[in-house]
PDB file of C-alpha atoms in Angstrom:
ATOM      1  CA  MET A   1      27.809  25.089  40.773  1.00 73.00           C
ATOM      2  CA  LYS A   2      26.386  27.547  38.226  1.00 74.00           C
ATOM      3  CA  ARG A   3      28.468  25.933  35.514  1.00 77.00           C
ATOM      4  CA  LEU A   4      27.067  22.455  36.371  1.00 73.00           C
ATOM      5  CA  GLN A   5      23.506  23.819  36.260  1.00 77.00           C
ATOM      6  CA  ASP A   6      24.174  25.386  32.825  1.00 78.00           C
ATOM      7  CA  LYS A   7      25.606  22.106  31.581  1.00 80.00           C
ATOM      8  CA  ASN A   8      22.589  20.151  32.882  1.00 77.00           C
ATOM      9  CA  ALA A   9      20.180  22.684  31.346  1.00 80.00           C
ATOM     10  CA  ARG A  10      21.957  22.441  27.985  1.00 82.00           C
ATOM     11  CA  THR A  11      21.856  18.629  28.119  1.00 82.00           C
ATOM     12  CA  ALA A  12      18.131  18.686  28.973  1.00 79.00           C
ATOM     13  CA  LEU A  13      17.462  21.123  26.114  1.00 78.00           C
ATOM     14  CA  PHE A  14      19.288  18.914  23.582  1.00 74.00           C
ATOM     15  CA  ALA A  15      17.477  15.811  24.885  1.00 79.00           C
ATOM     16  CA  GLY A  16      14.111  17.604  24.541  1.00 77.00           C
ATOM     17  CA  ILE A  17      14.912  18.730  20.985  1.00 82.00           C
ATOM     18  CA  ALA A  18      15.996  15.193  20.090  1.00 72.00           C
ATOM     19  CA  ALA A  19      12.760  13.735  21.507  1.00 71.00           C
ATOM     20  CA  VAL A  20      10.572  16.218  19.610  1.00 71.00           C
ATOM     21  CA  THR A  21      12.538  15.549  16.403  1.00 71.00           C
ATOM     22  CA  MET A  22      12.116  11.776  16.773  1.00 72.00           C
ATOM     23  CA  VAL A  23       8.351  12.079  17.368  1.00 66.00           C
ATOM     24  CA  GLY A  24       8.035  14.346  14.322  1.00 66.00           C
ATOM     25  CA  ALA A  25      10.057  11.928  12.206  1.00 64.00           C
ATOM     26  CA  ALA A  26       7.850   9.029  13.325  1.00 62.00           C
ATOM     27  CA  PHE A  27       4.698  10.837  12.190  1.00 57.00           C
ATOM     28  CA  ALA A  28       6.247  11.903   8.882  1.00 62.00           C
ATOM     29  CA  SER A  29       7.891   8.572   8.042  1.00 57.00           C
ATOM     30  CA  VAL A  30       4.873   6.751   6.584  1.00 55.00           C
ATOM     31  CA  PRO A  31       3.763   9.473   4.138  1.00 62.00           C
ATOM     32  CA  LEU A  32       7.367  10.249   3.161  1.00 59.00           C
ATOM     33  CA  TYR A  33       8.175   6.570   2.620  1.00 58.00           C
ATOM     34  CA  SER A  34       4.990   6.111   0.564  1.00 56.00           C
ATOM     35  CA  LEU A  35       5.902   9.102  -1.583  1.00 57.00           C
ATOM     36  CA  PHE A  36       9.468   7.841  -2.028  1.00 59.00           C
ATOM     37  CA  CYS A  37       8.244   4.375  -3.060  1.00 56.00           C
ATOM     38  CA  GLN A  38       5.663   5.754  -5.491  1.00 54.00           C
ATOM     39  CA  VAL A  39       8.210   7.994  -7.185  1.00 52.00           C
ATOM     40  CA  THR A  40      11.004   5.423  -7.415  1.00 50.00           C
ATOM     41  CA  GLY A  41       9.101   2.124  -7.621  1.00 50.00           C
ATOM     42  CA  TYR A  42      11.215   0.965  -4.668  1.00 50.00           C
ATOM     43  CA  GLY A  43      10.041  -2.126  -2.812  1.00 46.00           C
ATOM     44  CA  GLY A  44       7.576  -3.184  -5.487  1.00 43.00           C
ATOM     45  CA  THR A  45       5.568   0.015  -5.377  1.00 48.00           C
ATOM     46  CA  THR A  46       3.544   0.750  -8.457  1.00 48.00           C
ATOM     47  CA  ARG A  47       2.923   3.981 -10.296  1.00 49.00           C
ATOM     48  CA  VAL A  48      -0.408   5.790 -10.152  1.00 52.00           C
ATOM     49  CA  ALA A  49      -1.727   6.452 -13.646  1.00 49.00           C
ATOM     50  CA  VAL A  50      -4.090   9.249 -14.647  1.00 46.00           C
ATOM     51  CA  GLY A  51      -5.622   7.278 -17.510  1.00 52.00           C
ATOM     52  CA  GLU A  52      -5.373   4.154 -19.593  1.00 55.00           C
ATOM     53  CA  ALA A  53      -2.185   3.098 -21.388  1.00 55.00           C
ATOM     54  CA  GLY A  54      -3.404   4.013 -24.874  1.00 70.00           C
ATOM     55  CA  GLU A  55      -1.459   1.228 -26.602  1.00 85.00           C
ATOM     56  CA  VAL A  56      -2.162  -2.495 -26.267  1.00 90.00           C
ATOM     57  CA  LEU A  57       0.596  -4.945 -27.210  1.00 93.00           C
ATOM     58  CA  ASP A  58       0.368  -8.542 -28.346  1.00 94.00           C
ATOM     59  CA  ARG A  59       2.290  -9.646 -25.241  1.00 96.00           C
ATOM     60  CA  GLU A  60       0.274 -11.354 -22.505  1.00 97.00           C
ATOM     61  CA  VAL A  61       0.936 -11.063 -18.809  1.00 97.00           C
ATOM     62  CA  THR A  62      -0.834 -12.816 -15.947  1.00 98.00           C
ATOM     63  CA  ILE A  63      -1.583 -10.798 -12.825  1.00 98.00           C
ATOM     64  CA  LEU A  64      -1.841 -12.804  -9.606  1.00 98.00           C
ATOM     65  CA  PHE A  65      -3.731 -11.284  -6.678  1.00 98.00           C
ATOM     66  CA  ASP A  66      -2.639 -11.764  -3.077  1.00 98.00           C
ATOM     67  CA  ALA A  67      -4.250 -10.561   0.162  1.00 97.00           C
ATOM     68  CA  ASN A  68      -2.830 -10.455   3.680  1.00 97.00           C
ATOM     69  CA  THR A  69      -3.705  -8.947   7.043  1.00 97.00           C
ATOM     70  CA  SER A  70      -1.540  -7.999   9.958  1.00 95.00           C
ATOM     71  CA  ARG A  71      -2.022 -10.034  13.136  1.00 94.00           C
ATOM     72  CA  ASP A  72      -3.930  -7.278  14.918  1.00 92.00           C
ATOM     73  CA  ILE A  73      -6.755  -6.627  12.436  1.00 97.00           C
ATOM     74  CA  PRO A  74      -9.768  -8.938  12.824  1.00 97.00           C
ATOM     75  CA  TRP A  75     -10.669  -9.041   9.132  1.00 97.00           C
ATOM     76  CA  ASP A  76     -11.063 -11.691   6.512  1.00 97.00           C
ATOM     77  CA  PHE A  77      -9.426 -10.191   3.417  1.00 98.00           C
ATOM     78  CA  GLN A  78      -9.158 -11.888   0.036  1.00 98.00           C
ATOM     79  CA  PRO A  79      -9.118 -11.252  -3.695  1.00 98.00           C
ATOM     80  CA  LEU A  80     -12.343 -12.176  -5.486  1.00 98.00           C
ATOM     81  CA  GLN A  81     -10.272 -13.618  -8.329  1.00 97.00           C
ATOM     82  CA  ARG A  82      -6.892 -15.301  -8.067  1.00 97.00           C
ATOM     83  CA  ALA A  83      -5.523 -14.341 -11.482  1.00 98.00           C
ATOM     84  CA  LEU A  84      -6.269 -12.306 -14.584  1.00 98.00           C
ATOM     85  CA  THR A  85      -4.481 -12.640 -17.926  1.00 98.00           C
ATOM     86  CA  LEU A  86      -4.453  -9.620 -20.209  1.00 96.00           C
ATOM     87  CA  ASN A  87      -2.339  -7.986 -22.857  1.00 97.00           C
ATOM     88  CA  VAL A  88       0.275  -5.411 -21.915  1.00 96.00           C
ATOM     89  CA  GLY A  89      -1.424  -2.015 -22.076  1.00 95.00           C
ATOM     90  CA  GLU A  90      -4.918  -3.467 -21.597  1.00 96.00           C
ATOM     91  CA  SER A  91      -6.802  -2.255 -18.519  1.00 95.00           C
ATOM     92  CA  GLY A  92      -7.750  -4.841 -15.930  1.00 96.00           C
ATOM     93  CA  LEU A  93     -10.287  -4.657 -13.114  1.00 97.00           C
ATOM     94  CA  ALA A  94     -10.011  -6.793  -9.993  1.00 97.00           C
ATOM     95  CA  TYR A  95     -11.860  -6.787  -6.685  1.00 98.00           C
ATOM     96  CA  TYR A  96     -10.794  -7.535  -3.144  1.00 98.00           C
ATOM     97  CA  ARG A  97     -13.262  -8.205  -0.308  1.00 98.00           C
ATOM     98  CA  ALA A  98     -12.721  -7.318   3.335  1.00 98.00           C
ATOM     99  CA  THR A  99     -15.038  -8.549   6.099  1.00 98.00           C
ATOM    100  CA  ASN A 100     -14.895  -7.404   9.715  1.00 98.00           C
ATOM    101  CA  THR A 101     -15.110 -10.604  11.764  1.00 97.00           C
ATOM    102  CA  SER A 102     -15.084  -8.844  15.139  1.00 97.00           C
ATOM    103  CA  SER A 103     -17.839  -7.399  17.330  1.00 97.00           C
ATOM    104  CA  ARG A 104     -16.465  -3.847  17.110  1.00 97.00           C
ATOM    105  CA  ARG A 105     -15.985  -1.169  14.453  1.00 97.00           C
ATOM    106  CA  VAL A 106     -12.546  -1.492  12.871  1.00 97.00           C
ATOM    107  CA  THR A 107     -10.698   0.907  10.585  1.00 97.00           C
ATOM    108  CA  GLY A 108      -7.889  -0.398   8.444  1.00 96.00           C
ATOM    109  CA  VAL A 109      -5.538   0.819   5.764  1.00 96.00           C
ATOM    110  CA  ALA A 110      -3.869  -1.241   3.070  1.00 96.00           C
ATOM    111  CA  THR A 111      -0.345  -1.102   1.730  1.00 94.00           C
ATOM    112  CA  TYR A 112       0.700  -2.884  -1.429  1.00 94.00           C
ATOM    113  CA  ASN A 113       3.632  -4.134  -3.410  1.00 92.00           C
ATOM    114  CA  VAL A 114       4.336  -5.788  -6.715  1.00 96.00           C
ATOM    115  CA  ALA A 115       6.587  -8.733  -7.489  1.00 96.00           C
ATOM    116  CA  PRO A 116       8.889  -9.153  -9.233  1.00 96.00           C
ATOM    117  CA  TYR A 117      10.262  -5.838  -8.050  1.00 94.00           C
ATOM    118  CA  LYS A 118      11.903  -5.163 -11.386  1.00 95.00           C
ATOM    119  CA  ALA A 119       8.452  -4.923 -13.008  1.00 95.00           C
ATOM    120  CA  ALA A 120       6.880  -2.739 -10.308  1.00 94.00           C
ATOM    121  CA  SER A 121       7.483   0.571 -12.034  1.00 93.00           C
ATOM    122  CA  TYR A 122       5.621  -0.732 -15.114  1.00 95.00           C
ATOM    123  CA  PHE A 123       2.525  -1.757 -13.155  1.00 95.00           C
ATOM    124  CA  SER A 124       0.246   1.282 -13.144  1.00 94.00           C
ATOM    125  CA  LYS A 125      -2.872   1.655 -11.025  1.00 92.00           C
ATOM    126  CA  ILE A 126      -5.667   3.929 -12.226  1.00 91.00           C
ATOM    127  CA  GLU A 127      -7.889   3.328  -9.190  1.00 91.00           C
ATOM    128  CA  CYS A 128      -6.969   1.683  -5.909  1.00 91.00           C
ATOM    129  CA  PHE A 129      -8.062   1.433  -2.273  1.00 93.00           C
ATOM    130  CA  CYS A 130      -4.534   1.502  -0.862  1.00 88.00           C
ATOM    131  CA  PHE A 131      -3.589   4.116   1.728  1.00 90.00           C
ATOM    132  CA  THR A 132      -7.301   4.969   2.130  1.00 92.00           C
ATOM    133  CA  GLU A 133      -8.873   4.185   5.475  1.00 95.00           C
ATOM    134  CA  GLN A 134     -11.703   1.660   5.313  1.00 96.00           C
ATOM    135  CA  THR A 135     -14.058   1.472   8.298  1.00 97.00           C
ATOM    136  CA  LEU A 136     -16.173  -1.638   8.714  1.00 97.00           C
ATOM    137  CA  GLU A 137     -18.887  -2.258  11.294  1.00 98.00           C
ATOM    138  CA  PRO A 138     -19.092  -5.680  12.975  1.00 98.00           C
ATOM    139  CA  GLY A 139     -19.858  -8.319  10.326  1.00 97.00           C
ATOM    140  CA  GLU A 140     -19.777  -5.766   7.478  1.00 98.00           C
ATOM    141  CA  SER A 141     -18.075  -6.530   4.152  1.00 98.00           C
ATOM    142  CA  ILE A 142     -16.839  -4.269   1.395  1.00 97.00           C
ATOM    143  CA  ASP A 143     -15.726  -5.006  -2.160  1.00 98.00           C
ATOM    144  CA  MET A 144     -12.868  -2.763  -3.253  1.00 97.00           C
ATOM    145  CA  PRO A 145     -11.848  -2.322  -6.902  1.00 97.00           C
ATOM    146  CA  VAL A 146      -8.384  -2.045  -8.397  1.00 96.00           C
ATOM    147  CA  LEU A 147      -8.179  -0.719 -11.958  1.00 96.00           C
ATOM    148  CA  PHE A 148      -4.731  -1.155 -13.510  1.00 95.00           C
ATOM    149  CA  PHE A 149      -2.605  -1.862 -16.581  1.00 96.00           C
ATOM    150  CA  VAL A 150       0.932  -2.947 -17.365  1.00 96.00           C
ATOM    151  CA  ASP A 151       2.699  -0.094 -19.132  1.00 95.00           C
ATOM    152  CA  PRO A 152       3.645  -0.892 -22.755  1.00 95.00           C
ATOM    153  CA  LEU A 153       7.086   0.593 -22.062  1.00 94.00           C
ATOM    154  CA  ILE A 154       7.893  -2.728 -20.370  1.00 95.00           C
ATOM    155  CA  ALA A 155       8.507  -4.130 -23.878  1.00 94.00           C
ATOM    156  CA  GLU A 156      11.413  -1.703 -24.376  1.00 94.00           C
ATOM    157  CA  GLU A 157      13.415  -3.226 -21.512  1.00 94.00           C
ATOM    158  CA  SER A 158      15.138  -6.482 -22.489  1.00 94.00           C
ATOM    159  CA  TYR A 159      15.783  -7.403 -18.844  1.00 96.00           C
ATOM    160  CA  LEU A 160      11.987  -7.637 -18.435  1.00 96.00           C
ATOM    161  CA  ASP A 161      11.433 -10.065 -21.334  1.00 95.00           C
ATOM    162  CA  ASP A 162      11.163 -12.928 -18.830  1.00 96.00           C
ATOM    163  CA  VAL A 163       8.311 -11.277 -16.896  1.00 96.00           C
ATOM    164  CA  HIS A 164       5.127 -13.155 -17.753  1.00 97.00           C
ATOM    165  CA  THR A 165       3.555 -13.084 -14.289  1.00 98.00           C
ATOM    166  CA  ILE A 166       3.196 -10.156 -11.896  1.00 98.00           C
ATOM    167  CA  THR A 167       1.832 -10.465  -8.357  1.00 98.00           C
ATOM    168  CA  LEU A 168      -0.146  -7.597  -6.819  1.00 97.00           C
ATOM    169  CA  SER A 169      -0.173  -8.027  -3.052  1.00 97.00           C
ATOM    170  CA  TYR A 170      -2.080  -6.001  -0.450  1.00 97.00           C
ATOM    171  CA  THR A 171      -1.753  -6.099   3.334  1.00 97.00           C
ATOM    172  CA  PHE A 172      -4.330  -4.500   5.652  1.00 96.00           C
ATOM    173  CA  PHE A 173      -3.314  -3.006   8.993  1.00 96.00           C
ATOM    174  CA  GLU A 174      -5.564  -1.655  11.719  1.00 96.00           C
ATOM    175  CA  THR A 175      -5.120   2.073  12.209  1.00 92.00           C
ATOM    176  CA  ASP A 176      -4.211   3.400  15.642  1.00 75.00           C
ATOM    177  CA  GLU A 177      -7.248   5.684  15.653  1.00 59.00           C
ATOM    178  CA  ALA A 178      -9.587   2.734  15.252  1.00 42.00           C
ATOM    179  CA  ALA A 179      -7.896   0.745  17.982  1.00 45.00           C
ATOM    180  CA  SER A 180      -8.445   3.538  20.507  1.00 44.00           C
ATOM    181  CA  SER A 181     -11.983   4.625  19.536  1.00 46.00           C
ATOM    182  CA  PRO A 182     -15.082   3.192  21.213  1.00 47.00           C
ATOM    183  CA  SER A 183     -17.360   1.043  19.059  1.00 45.00           C
ATOM    184  CA  ASP A 184     -20.280   3.443  19.368  1.00 43.00           C
ATOM    185  CA  ALA A 185     -18.352   6.488  18.110  1.00 42.00           C
ATOM    186  CA  ALA A 186     -19.583   8.281  15.011  1.00 41.00           C
ATOM    187  CA  PRO A 187     -17.831   7.213  11.770  1.00 40.00           C
TER     188      PRO A 187
END
């Protein structure tokens, strides 16, 4: 009988440790995945630049802007321009607008990617609204800038010679905190 109780206690302990580990992994997965993607360029993730490229090439590239929302966020989200053509190394500035179409305060966060994936590590953002919570009151709109350039090192890779168009795509998701907070809570 004692042996069965010890076995049950050991099983319960391992199950508890496994549950705590899974909850911890769930909370750590988003920041760890974001860090992994930023470092490796995996999944179309861009690099974050600390300044401008410094060199501007005679090669043009067209940047297309795309905006999406998850099903649960009641926002209208769109780029204020559909495309921008610039030279490799030249800084570009684009704006996206988000409007809360609901009757409650909503907080969202945007993720992004770049296509084609093979060019993602050469697309460098200097300023961006991604991974930063944006809180909008009912009917409120916000214009969010993206300052970027295509790294001149792209010209050194022959497998990227066919890249003349790059798509920068953002998707907004409602944060869990916003979904559970009352509309009259302090920002």
